PDB file of C-alpha atoms in Angstrom:
ATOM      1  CA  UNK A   1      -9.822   3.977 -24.033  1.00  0.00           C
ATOM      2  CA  UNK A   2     -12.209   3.328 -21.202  1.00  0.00           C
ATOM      3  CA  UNK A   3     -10.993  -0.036 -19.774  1.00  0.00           C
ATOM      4  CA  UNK A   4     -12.576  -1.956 -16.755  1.00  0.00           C
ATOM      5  CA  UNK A   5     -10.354  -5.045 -14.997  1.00  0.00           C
ATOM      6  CA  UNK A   6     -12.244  -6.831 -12.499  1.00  0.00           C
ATOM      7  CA  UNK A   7     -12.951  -9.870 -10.310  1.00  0.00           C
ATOM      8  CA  UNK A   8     -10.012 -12.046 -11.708  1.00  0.00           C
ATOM      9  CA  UNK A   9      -8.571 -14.476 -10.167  1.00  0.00           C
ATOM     10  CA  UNK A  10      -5.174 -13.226 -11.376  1.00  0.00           C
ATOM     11  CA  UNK A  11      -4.049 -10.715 -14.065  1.00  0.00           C
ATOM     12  CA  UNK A  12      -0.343 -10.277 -15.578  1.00  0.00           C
ATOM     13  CA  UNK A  13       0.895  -8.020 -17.593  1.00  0.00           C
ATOM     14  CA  UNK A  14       4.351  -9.161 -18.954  1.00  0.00           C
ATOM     15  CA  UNK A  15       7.433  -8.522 -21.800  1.00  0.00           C
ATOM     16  CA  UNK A  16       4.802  -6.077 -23.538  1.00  0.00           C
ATOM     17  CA  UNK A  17       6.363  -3.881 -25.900  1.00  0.00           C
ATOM     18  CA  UNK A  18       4.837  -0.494 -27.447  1.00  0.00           C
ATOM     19  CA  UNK A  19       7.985   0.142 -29.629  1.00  0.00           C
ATOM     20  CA  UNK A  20       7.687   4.146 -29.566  1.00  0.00           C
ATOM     21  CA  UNK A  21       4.743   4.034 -28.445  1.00  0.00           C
ATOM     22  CA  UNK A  22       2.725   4.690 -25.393  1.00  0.00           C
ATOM     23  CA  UNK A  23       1.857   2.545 -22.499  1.00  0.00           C
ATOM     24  CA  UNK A  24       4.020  -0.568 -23.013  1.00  0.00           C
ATOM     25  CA  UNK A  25       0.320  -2.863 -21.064  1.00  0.00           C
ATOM     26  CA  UNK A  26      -2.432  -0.670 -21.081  1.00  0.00           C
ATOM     27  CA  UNK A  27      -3.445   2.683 -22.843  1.00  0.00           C
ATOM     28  CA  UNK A  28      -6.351   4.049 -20.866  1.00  0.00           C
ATOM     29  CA  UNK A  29      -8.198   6.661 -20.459  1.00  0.00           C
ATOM     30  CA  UNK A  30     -10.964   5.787 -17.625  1.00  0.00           C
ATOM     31  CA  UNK A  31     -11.807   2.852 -15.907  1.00  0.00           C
ATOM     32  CA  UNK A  32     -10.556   0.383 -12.824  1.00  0.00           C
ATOM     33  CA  UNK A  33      -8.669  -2.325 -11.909  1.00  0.00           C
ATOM     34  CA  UNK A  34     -10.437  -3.605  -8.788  1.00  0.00           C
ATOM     35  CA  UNK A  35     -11.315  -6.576  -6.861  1.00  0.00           C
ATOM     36  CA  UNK A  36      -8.615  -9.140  -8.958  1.00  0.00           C
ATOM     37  CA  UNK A  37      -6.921 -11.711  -6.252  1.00  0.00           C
ATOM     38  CA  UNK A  38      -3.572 -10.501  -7.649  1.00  0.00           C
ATOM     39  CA  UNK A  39      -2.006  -8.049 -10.216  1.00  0.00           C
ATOM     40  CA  UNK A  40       1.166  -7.944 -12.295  1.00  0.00           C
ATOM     41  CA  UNK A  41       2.966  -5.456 -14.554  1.00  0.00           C
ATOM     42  CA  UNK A  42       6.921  -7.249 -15.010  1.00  0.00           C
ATOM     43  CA  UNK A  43       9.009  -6.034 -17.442  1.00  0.00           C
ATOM     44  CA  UNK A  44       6.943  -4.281 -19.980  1.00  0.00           C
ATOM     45  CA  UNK A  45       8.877  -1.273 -22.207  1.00  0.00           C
ATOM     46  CA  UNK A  46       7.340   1.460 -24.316  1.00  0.00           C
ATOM     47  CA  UNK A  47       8.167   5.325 -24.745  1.00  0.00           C
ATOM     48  CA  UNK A  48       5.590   6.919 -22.171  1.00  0.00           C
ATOM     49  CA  UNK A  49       4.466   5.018 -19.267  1.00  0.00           C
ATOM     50  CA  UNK A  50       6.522   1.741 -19.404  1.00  0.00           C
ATOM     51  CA  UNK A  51       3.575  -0.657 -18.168  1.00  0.00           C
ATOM     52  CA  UNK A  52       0.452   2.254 -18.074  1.00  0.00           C
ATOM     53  CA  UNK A  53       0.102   5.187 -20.048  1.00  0.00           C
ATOM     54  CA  UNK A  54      -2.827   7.195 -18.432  1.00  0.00           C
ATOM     55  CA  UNK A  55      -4.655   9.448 -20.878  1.00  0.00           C
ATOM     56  CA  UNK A  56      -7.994  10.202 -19.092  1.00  0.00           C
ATOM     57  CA  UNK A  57      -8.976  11.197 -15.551  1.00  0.00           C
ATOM     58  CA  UNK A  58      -9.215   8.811 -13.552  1.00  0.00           C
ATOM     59  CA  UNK A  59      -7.770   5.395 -13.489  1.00  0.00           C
ATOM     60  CA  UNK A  60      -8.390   3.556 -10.277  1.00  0.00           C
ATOM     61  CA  UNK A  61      -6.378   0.527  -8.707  1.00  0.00           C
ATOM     62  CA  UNK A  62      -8.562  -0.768  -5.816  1.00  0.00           C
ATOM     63  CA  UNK A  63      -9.531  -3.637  -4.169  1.00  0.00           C
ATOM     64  CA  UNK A  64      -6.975  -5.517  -5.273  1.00  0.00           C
ATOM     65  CA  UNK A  65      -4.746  -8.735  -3.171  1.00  0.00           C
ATOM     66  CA  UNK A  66      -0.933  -7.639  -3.657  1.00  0.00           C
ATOM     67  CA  UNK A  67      -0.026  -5.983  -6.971  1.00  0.00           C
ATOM     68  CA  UNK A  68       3.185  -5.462  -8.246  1.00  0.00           C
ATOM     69  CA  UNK A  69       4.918  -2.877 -11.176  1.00  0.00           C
ATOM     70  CA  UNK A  70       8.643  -4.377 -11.639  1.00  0.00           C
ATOM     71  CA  UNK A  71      11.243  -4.070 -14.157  1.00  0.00           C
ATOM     72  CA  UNK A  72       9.094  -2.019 -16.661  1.00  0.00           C
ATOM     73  CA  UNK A  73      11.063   1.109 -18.504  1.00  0.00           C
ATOM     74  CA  UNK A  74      10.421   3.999 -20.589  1.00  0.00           C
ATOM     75  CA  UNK A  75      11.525   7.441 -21.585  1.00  0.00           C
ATOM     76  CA  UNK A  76       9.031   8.360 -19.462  1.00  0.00           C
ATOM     77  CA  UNK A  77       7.110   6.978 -16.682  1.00  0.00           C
ATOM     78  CA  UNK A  78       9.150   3.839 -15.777  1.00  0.00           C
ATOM     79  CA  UNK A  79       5.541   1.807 -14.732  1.00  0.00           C
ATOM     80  CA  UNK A  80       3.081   4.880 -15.177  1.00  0.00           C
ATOM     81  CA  UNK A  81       2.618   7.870 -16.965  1.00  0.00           C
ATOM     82  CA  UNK A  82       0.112  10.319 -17.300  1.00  0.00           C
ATOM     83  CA  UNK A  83      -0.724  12.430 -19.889  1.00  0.00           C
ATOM     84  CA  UNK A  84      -4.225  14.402 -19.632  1.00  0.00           C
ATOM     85  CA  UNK A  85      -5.011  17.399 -19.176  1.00  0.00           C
ATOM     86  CA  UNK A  86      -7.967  17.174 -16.712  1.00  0.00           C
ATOM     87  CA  UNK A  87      -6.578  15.917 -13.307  1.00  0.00           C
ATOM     88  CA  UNK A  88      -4.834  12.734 -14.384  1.00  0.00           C
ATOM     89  CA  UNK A  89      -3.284  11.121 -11.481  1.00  0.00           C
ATOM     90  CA  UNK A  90      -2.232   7.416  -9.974  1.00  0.00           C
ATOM     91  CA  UNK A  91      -5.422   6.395  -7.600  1.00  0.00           C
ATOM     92  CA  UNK A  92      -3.734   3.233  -5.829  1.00  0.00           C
ATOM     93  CA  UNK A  93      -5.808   1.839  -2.866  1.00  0.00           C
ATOM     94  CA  UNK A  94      -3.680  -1.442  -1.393  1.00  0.00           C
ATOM     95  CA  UNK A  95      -7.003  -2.970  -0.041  1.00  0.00           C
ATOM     96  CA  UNK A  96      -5.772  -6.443   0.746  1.00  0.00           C
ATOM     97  CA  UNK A  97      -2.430  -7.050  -0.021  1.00  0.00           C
ATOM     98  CA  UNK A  98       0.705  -4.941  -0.910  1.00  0.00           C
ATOM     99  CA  UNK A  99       1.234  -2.554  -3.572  1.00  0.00           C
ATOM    100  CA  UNK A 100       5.017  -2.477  -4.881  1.00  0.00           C
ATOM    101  CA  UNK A 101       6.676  -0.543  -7.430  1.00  0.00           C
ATOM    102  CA  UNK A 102      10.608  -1.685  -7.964  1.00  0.00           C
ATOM    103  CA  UNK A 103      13.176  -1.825 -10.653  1.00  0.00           C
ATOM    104  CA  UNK A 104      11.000   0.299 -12.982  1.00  0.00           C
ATOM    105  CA  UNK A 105      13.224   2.462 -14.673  1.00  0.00           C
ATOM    106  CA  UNK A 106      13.496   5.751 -17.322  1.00  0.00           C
ATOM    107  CA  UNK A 107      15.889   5.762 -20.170  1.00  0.00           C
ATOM    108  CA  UNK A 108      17.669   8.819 -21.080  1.00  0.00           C
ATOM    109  CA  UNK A 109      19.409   9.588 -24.425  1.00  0.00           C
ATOM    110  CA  UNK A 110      21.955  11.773 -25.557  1.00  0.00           C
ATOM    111  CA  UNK A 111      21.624  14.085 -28.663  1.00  0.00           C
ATOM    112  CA  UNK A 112      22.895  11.718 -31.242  1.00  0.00           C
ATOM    113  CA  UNK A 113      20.276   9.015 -29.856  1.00  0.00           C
ATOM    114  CA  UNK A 114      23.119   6.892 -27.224  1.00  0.00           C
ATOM    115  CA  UNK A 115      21.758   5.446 -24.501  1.00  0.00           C
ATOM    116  CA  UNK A 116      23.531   7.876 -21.792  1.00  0.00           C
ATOM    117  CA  UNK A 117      21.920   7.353 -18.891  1.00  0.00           C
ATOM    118  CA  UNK A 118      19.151   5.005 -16.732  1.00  0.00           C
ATOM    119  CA  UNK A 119      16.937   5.978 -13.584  1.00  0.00           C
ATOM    120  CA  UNK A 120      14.401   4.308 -11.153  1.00  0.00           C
ATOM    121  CA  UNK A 121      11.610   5.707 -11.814  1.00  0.00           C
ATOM    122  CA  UNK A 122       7.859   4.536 -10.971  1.00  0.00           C
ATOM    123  CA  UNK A 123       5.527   7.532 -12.174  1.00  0.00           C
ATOM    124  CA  UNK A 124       5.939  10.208 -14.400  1.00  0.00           C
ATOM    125  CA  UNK A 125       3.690  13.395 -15.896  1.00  0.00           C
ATOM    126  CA  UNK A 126       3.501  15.679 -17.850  1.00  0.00           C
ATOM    127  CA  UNK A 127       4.439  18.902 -17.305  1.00  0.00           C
ATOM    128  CA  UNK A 128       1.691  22.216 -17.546  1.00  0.00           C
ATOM    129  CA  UNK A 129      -1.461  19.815 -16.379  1.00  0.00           C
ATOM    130  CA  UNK A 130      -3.122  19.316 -13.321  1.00  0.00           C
ATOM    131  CA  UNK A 131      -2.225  16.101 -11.288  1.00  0.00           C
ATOM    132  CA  UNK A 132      -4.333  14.699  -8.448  1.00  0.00           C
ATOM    133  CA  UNK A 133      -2.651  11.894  -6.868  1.00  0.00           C
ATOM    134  CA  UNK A 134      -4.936   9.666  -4.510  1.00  0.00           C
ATOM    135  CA  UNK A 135      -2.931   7.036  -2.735  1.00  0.00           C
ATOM    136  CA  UNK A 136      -4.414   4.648   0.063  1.00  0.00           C
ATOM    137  CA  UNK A 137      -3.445   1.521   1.967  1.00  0.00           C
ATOM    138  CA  UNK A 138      -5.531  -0.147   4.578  1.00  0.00           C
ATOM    139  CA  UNK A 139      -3.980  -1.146   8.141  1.00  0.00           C
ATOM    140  CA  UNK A 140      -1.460  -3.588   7.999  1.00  0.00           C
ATOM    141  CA  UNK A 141      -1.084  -2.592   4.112  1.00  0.00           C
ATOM    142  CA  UNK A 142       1.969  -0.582   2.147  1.00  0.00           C
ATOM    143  CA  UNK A 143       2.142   0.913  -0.843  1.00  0.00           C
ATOM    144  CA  UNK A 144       6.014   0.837  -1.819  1.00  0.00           C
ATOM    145  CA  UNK A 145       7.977   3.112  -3.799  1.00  0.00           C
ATOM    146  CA  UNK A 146      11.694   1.626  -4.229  1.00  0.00           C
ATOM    147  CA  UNK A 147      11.335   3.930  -7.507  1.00  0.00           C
ATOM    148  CA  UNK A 148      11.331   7.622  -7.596  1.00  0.00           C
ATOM    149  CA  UNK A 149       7.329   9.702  -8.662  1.00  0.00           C
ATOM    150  CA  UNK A 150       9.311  11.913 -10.778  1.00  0.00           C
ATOM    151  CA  UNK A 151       6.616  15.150 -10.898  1.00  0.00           C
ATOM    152  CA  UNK A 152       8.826  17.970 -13.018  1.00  0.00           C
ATOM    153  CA  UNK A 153       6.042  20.399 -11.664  1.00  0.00           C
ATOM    154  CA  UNK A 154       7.832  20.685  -8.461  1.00  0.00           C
ATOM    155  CA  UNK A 155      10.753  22.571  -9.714  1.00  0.00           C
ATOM    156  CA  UNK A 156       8.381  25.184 -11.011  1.00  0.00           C
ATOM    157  CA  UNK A 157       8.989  28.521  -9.051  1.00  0.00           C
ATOM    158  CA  UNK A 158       5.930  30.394  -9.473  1.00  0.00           C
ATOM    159  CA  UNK A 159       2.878  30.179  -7.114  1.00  0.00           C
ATOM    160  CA  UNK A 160       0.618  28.509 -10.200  1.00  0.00           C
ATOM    161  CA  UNK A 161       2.751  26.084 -11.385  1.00  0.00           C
ATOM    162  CA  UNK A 162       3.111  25.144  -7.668  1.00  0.00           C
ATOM    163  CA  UNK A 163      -0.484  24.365  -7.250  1.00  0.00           C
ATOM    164  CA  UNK A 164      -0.743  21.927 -10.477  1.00  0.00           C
ATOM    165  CA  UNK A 165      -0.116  18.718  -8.071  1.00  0.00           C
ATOM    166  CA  UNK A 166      -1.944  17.978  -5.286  1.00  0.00           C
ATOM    167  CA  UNK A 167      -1.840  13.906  -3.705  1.00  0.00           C
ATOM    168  CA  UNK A 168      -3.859  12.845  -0.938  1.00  0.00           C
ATOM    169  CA  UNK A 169      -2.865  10.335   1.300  1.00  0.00           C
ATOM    170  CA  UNK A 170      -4.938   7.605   3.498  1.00  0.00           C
ATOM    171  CA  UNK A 171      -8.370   8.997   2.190  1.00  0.00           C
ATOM    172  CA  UNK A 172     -10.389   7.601  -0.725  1.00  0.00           C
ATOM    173  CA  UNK A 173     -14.044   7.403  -2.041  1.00  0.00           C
ATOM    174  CA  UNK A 174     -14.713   3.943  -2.440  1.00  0.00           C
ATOM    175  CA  UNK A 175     -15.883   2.488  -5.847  1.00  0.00           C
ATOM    176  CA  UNK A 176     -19.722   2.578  -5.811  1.00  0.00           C
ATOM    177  CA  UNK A 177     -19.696   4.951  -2.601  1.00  0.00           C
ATOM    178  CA  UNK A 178     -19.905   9.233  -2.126  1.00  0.00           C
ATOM    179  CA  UNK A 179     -18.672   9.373   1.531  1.00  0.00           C
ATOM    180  CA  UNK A 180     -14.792   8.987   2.049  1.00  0.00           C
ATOM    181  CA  UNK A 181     -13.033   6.706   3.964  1.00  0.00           C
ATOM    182  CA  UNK A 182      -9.389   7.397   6.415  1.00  0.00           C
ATOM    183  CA  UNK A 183      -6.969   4.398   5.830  1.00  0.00           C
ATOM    184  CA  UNK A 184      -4.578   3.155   8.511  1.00  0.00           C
ATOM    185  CA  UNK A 185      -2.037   1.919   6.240  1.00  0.00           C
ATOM    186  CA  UNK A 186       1.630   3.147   5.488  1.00  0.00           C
ATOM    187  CA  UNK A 187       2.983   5.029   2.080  1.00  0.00           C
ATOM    188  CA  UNK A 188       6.425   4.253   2.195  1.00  0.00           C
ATOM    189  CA  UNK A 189       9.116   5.889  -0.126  1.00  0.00           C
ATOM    190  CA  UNK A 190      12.298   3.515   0.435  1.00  0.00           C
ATOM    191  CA  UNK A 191      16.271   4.267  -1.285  1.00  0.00           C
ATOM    192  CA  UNK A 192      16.991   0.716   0.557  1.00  0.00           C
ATOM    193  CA  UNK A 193      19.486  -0.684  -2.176  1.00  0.00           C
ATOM    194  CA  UNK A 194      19.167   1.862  -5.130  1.00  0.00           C
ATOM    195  CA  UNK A 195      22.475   2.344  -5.807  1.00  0.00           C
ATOM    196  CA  UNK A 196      23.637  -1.368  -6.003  1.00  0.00           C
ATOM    197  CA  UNK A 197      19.769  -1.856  -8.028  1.00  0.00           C
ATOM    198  CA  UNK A 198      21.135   0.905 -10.314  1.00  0.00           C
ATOM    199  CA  UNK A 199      24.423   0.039 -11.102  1.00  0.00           C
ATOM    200  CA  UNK A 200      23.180  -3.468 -11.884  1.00  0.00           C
ATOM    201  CA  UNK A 201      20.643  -1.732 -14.612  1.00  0.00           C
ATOM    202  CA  UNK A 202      23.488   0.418 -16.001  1.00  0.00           C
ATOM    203  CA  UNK A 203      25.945  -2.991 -16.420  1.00  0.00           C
ATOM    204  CA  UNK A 204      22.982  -4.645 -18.077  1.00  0.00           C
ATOM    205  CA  UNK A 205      23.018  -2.200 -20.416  1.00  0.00           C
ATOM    206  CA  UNK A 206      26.747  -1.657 -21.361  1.00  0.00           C
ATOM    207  CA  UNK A 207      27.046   1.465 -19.256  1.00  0.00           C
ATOM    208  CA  UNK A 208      29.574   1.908 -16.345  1.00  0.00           C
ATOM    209  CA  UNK A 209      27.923   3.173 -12.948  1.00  0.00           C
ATOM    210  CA  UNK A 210      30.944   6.039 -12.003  1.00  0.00           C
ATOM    211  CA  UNK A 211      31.273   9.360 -12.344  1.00  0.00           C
ATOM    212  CA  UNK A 212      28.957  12.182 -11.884  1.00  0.00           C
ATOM    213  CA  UNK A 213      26.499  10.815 -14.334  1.00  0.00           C
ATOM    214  CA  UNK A 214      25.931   7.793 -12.311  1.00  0.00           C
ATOM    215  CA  UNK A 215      26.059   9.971  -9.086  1.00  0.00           C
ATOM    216  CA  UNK A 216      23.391  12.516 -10.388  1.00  0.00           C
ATOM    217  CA  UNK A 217      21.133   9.632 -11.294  1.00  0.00           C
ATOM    218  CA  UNK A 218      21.399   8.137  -8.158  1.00  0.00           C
ATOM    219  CA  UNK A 219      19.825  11.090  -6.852  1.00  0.00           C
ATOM    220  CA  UNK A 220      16.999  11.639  -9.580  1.00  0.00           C
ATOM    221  CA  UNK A 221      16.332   7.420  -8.605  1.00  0.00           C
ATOM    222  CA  UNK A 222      15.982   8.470  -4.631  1.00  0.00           C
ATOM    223  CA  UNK A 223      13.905  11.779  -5.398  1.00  0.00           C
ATOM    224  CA  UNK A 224      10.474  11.412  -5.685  1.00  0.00           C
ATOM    225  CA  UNK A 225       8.077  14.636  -5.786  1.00  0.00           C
ATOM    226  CA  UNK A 226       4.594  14.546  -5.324  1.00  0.00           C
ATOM    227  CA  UNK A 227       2.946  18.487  -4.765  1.00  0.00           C
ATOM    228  CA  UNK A 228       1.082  19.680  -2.199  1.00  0.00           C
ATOM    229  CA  UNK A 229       0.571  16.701   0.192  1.00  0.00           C
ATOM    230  CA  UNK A 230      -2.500  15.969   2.798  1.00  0.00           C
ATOM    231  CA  UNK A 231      -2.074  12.838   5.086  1.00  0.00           C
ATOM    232  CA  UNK A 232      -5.373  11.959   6.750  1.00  0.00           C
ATOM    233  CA  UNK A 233      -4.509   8.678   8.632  1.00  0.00           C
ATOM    234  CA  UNK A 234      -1.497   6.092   8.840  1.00  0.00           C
ATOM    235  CA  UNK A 235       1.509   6.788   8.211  1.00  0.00           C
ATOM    236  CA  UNK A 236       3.763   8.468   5.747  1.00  0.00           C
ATOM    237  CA  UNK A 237       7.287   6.802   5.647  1.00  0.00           C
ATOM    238  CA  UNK A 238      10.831   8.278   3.831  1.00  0.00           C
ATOM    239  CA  UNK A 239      13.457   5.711   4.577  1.00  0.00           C
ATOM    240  CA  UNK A 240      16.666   4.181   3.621  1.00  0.00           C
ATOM    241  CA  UNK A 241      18.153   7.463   2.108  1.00  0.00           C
ATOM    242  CA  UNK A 242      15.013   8.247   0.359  1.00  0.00           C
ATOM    243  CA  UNK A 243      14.200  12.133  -0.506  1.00  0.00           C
ATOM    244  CA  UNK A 244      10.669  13.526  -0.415  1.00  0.00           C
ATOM    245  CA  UNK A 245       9.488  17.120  -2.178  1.00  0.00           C
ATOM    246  CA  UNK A 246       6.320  18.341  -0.971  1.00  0.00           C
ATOM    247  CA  UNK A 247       4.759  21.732  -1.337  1.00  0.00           C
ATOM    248  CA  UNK A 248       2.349  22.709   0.949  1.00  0.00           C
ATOM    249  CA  UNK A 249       1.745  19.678   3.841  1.00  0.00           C
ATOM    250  CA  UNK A 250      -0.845  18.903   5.723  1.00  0.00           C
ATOM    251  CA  UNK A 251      -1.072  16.106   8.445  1.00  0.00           C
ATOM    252  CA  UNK A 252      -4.230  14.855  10.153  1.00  0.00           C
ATOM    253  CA  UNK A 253      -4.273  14.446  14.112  1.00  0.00           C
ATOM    254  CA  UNK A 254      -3.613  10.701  15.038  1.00  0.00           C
ATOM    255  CA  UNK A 255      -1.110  10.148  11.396  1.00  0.00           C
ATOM    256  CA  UNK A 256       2.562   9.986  11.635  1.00  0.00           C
ATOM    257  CA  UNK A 257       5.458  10.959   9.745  1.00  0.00           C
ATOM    258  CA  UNK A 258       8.168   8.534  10.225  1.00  0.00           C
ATOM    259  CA  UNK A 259      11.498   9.617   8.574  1.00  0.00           C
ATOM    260  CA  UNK A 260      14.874   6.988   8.975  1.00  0.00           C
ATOM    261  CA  UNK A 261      17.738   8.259   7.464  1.00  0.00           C
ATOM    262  CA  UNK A 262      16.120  10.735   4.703  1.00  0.00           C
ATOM    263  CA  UNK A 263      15.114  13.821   3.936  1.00  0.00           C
ATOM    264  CA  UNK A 264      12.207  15.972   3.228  1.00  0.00           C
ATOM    265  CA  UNK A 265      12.083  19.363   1.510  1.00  0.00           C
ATOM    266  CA  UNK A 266       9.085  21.528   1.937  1.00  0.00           C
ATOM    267  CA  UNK A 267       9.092  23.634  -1.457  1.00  0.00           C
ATOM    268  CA  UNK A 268       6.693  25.774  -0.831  1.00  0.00           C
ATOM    269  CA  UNK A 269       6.178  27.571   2.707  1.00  0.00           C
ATOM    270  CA  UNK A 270       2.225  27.865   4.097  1.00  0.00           C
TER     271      UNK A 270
END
């Protein structure tokens, strides 16, 4: 569904439920949410894509005063998922305010349908499609991931299923506009508190946080993956025992790299 969100004074998404379902807020296929004074997704649940289930090309956030995805949960996608085929990706501009994704978290099941396991998660996709990721903030603007982008593509081996995610960093086309703009802002992918965050999801929901199952999600919640990378301004931040898969990176004169206790792995060599 083509869906267009704009000049609100305020929009919130909250306790939505798309019991197995898709896209526990929105179901979209195109459109934008741009130019609202604030944004909200808290706590919404479905199957795919816990707040957004993204089933087109593109779906822009832009704009926007501070926005927020927290405490939404899926199977798949703990705020976002997408689904499509034709270069479905999360296009996130934080304009004039902050952009934060926290708490959102993936379910996983064992095979006689137990709860077994929780995540952090913020973004999911599916696997086999192309993925073009777009994400930029403005100077003196983040966009926070306290929530592992969980893209399976990047433990592909082979050179093609390699070059099925690309994200671009700190450059965007502008709503309205052909010539793109470099952003001064910072991405930031932050483990600060997962593991107490985690263990408080796994007590909420009747599940001890020990052992290696608890250990191994720990990791998939600090993880995120995000394909070949190119970052054209600001700064790119991994902090707080945050990991960070790239393939193939690319980083403009003038940006920075700013790394604090974490690690990145470069999965595919240039």
């Amino acid at each position: 569904y083509d869906m267009y969100l704009n000049d609100n004074t305020s929009l919130l998404f909250e306790n939505n439920v798309a019991d197995g379902g898709s896209g526990g807020a929105l179901y979209v296929s195109e459109g934008q949410m741009a130019n609202n004074t604030s944004v909200s997704f808290l706590n919404n649940s479905a199957t795919y894509g816990g707040a957004v289930f993204n089933n087109g090309d593109v779906f822009k956030i832009e704009g926007n005063g501070k926005v927020d995805f927290i405490g939404n949960n899926a199977e798949y996608g703990g705020a976002m998922y997408c689904d499509s085929y034709s270069n479905c990706g999360i296009n996130i501009l934080g304009n004039s305010g902050d952009v934060t994704f926290r708490d959102n978290h993936v379910r996983h099941y064992n095979t006689d349908g137990e709860l077994e396991s929780i995540a952090l998660n913020s973004v999911d996709f599916n696997v086999g499609y192309t993925h073009a990721n777009n994400l930029a903030a403005n100077e003196g603007q983040s966009i926070i991931f306290a929530d592992a982008i969980a893209d399976r593509l990047r433990d592909k081996t082979s050179l093609a299923d390699r070059t099925l995610c690309t994200t671009v960093l700190n450059r965007y086309t502008p709503i309205g506009q052909s010539e793109a703009v470099v952003t001064q802002g910072v991405i930031l992918f932050t483990g600060k508190d997962a593991a107490t965050r985690l263990a408080a999801l796994w007590e909420k929901n009747g599940l001890k946080p020990q052992g290696e199952l608890f250990d191994s999600a720990l990791v998939e919640s600090t993880t995120s993956n995000i394909g070949h990378t190119k970052l054209y301004g600001g700064t790119l931040a991994v902090e707080d025992g945050a990991a960070l898969k790239v393939g193939y990176f690319y980083a403009k004169d003038g940006s920075t790299l700013r790394l604090k206790d974490s690690t990145v792995h470069f999965l595919f060599e240039q």
